C-alpha positions as YAML, in Angstrom:
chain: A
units: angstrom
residues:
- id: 1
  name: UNK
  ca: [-6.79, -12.94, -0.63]
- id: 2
  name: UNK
  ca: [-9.99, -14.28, -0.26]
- id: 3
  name: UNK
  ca: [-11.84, -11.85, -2.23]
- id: 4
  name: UNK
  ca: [-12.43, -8.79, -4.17]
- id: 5
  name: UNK
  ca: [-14.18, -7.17, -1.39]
- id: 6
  name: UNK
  ca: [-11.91, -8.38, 1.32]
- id: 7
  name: UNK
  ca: [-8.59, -6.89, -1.03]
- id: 8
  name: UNK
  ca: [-10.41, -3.21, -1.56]
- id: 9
  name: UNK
  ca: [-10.81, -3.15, 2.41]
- id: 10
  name: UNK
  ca: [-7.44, -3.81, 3.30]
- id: 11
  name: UNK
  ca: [-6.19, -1.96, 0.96]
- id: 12
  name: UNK
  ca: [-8.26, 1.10, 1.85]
- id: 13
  name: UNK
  ca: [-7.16, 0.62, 5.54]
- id: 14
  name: UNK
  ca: [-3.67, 0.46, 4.69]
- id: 15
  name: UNK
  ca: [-3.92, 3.38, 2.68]
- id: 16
  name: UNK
  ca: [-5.61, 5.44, 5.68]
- id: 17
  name: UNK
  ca: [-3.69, 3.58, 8.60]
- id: 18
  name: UNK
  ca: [-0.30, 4.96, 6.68]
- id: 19
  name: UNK
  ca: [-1.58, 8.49, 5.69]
- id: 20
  name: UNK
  ca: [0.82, 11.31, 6.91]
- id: 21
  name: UNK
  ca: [3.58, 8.58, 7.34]
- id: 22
  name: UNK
  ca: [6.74, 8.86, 5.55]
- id: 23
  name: UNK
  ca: [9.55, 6.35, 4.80]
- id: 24
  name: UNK
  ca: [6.98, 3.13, 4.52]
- id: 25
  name: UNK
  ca: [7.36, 0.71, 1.41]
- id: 26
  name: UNK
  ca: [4.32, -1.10, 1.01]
- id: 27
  name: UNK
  ca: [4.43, -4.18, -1.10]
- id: 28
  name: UNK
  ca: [1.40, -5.91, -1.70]
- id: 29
  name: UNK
  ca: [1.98, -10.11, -2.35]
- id: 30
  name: UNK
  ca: [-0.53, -13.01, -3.89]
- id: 31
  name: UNK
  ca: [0.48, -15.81, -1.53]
- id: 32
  name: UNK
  ca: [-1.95, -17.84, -4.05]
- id: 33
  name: UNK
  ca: [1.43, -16.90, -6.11]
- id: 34
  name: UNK
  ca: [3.85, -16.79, -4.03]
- id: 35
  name: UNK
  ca: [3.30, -19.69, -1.37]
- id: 36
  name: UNK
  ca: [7.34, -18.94, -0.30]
- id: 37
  name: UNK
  ca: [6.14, -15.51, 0.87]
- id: 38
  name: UNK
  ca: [3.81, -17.31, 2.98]
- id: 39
  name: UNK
  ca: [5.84, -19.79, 4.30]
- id: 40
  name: UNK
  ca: [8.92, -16.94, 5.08]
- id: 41
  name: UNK
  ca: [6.39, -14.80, 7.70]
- id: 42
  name: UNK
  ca: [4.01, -17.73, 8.36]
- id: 43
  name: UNK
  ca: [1.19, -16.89, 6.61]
- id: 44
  name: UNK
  ca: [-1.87, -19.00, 7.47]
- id: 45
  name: UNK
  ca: [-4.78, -17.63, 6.23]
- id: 46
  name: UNK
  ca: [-5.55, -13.99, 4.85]
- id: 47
  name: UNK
  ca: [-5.39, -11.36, 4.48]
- id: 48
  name: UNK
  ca: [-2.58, -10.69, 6.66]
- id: 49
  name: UNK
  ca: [-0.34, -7.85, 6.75]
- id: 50
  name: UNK
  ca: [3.65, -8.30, 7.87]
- id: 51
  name: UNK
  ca: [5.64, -5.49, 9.03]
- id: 52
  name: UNK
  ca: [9.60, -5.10, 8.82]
- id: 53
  name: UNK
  ca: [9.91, -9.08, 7.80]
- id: 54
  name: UNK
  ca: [6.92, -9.71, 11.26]
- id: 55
  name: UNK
  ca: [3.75, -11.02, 10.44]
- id: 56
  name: UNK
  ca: [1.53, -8.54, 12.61]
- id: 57
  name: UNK
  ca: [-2.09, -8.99, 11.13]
- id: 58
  name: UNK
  ca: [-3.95, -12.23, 10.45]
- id: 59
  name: UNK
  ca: [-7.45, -11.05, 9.09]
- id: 60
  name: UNK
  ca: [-8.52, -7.52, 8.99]
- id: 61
  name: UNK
  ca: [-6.83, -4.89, 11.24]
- id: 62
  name: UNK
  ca: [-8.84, -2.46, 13.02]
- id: 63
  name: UNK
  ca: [-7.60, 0.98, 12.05]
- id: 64
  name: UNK
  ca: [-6.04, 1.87, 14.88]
- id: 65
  name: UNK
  ca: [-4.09, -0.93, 15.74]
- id: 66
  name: UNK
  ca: [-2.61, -0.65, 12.35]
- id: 67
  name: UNK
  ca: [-1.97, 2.99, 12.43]
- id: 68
  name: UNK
  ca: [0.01, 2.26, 15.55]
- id: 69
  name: UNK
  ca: [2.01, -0.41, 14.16]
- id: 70
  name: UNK
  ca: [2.69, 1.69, 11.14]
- id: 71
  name: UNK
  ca: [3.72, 4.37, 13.55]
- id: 72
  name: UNK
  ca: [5.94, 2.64, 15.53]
- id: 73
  name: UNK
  ca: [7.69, 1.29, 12.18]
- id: 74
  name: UNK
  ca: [8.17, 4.38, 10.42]
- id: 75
  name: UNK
  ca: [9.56, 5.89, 13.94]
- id: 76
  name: UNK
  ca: [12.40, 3.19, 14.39]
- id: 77
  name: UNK
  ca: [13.04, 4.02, 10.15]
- id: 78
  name: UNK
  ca: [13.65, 7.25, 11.08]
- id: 79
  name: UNK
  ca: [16.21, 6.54, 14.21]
- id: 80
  name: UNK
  ca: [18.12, 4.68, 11.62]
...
């Protein structure tokens, strides 16, 4: 993550993209850490945000576009 401001904004979005959503697991990763987490979804800069093992997001997400994605994860959970 590039920085502390950068982290708190994602992590805000995520947290109001996902509201009302149920079923999500959200796992938050330190590629700085854990360069084989980068290298598995192809990770090139950050943030970036993966989705059921897809890397979705490079940089920060507008709200919506993460909401859907979100949306349309939780759904096919659900069909399961």
């Amino acid at each position: 993550m590039k920085c502390g401001t950068t982290k708190a904004l994602v992590a805000t979005l995520i947290q109001e993209a996902s509201a009302g959503l149920e079923g999500l697991q959200l796992d938050e990763v330190d590629v700085s850490e854990r360069p084989d987490v980068a290298v598995k979804y192809g990770v090139m800069s950050t943030p970036a945000i993966a989705i059921n093992g897809r890397l979705e997001f490079s940089g920060v997400p507008r709200e919506a576009a993460l909401r859907a994605r979100l949306r349309a994860a939780a759904a096919a959970g659900a069909r399961r």
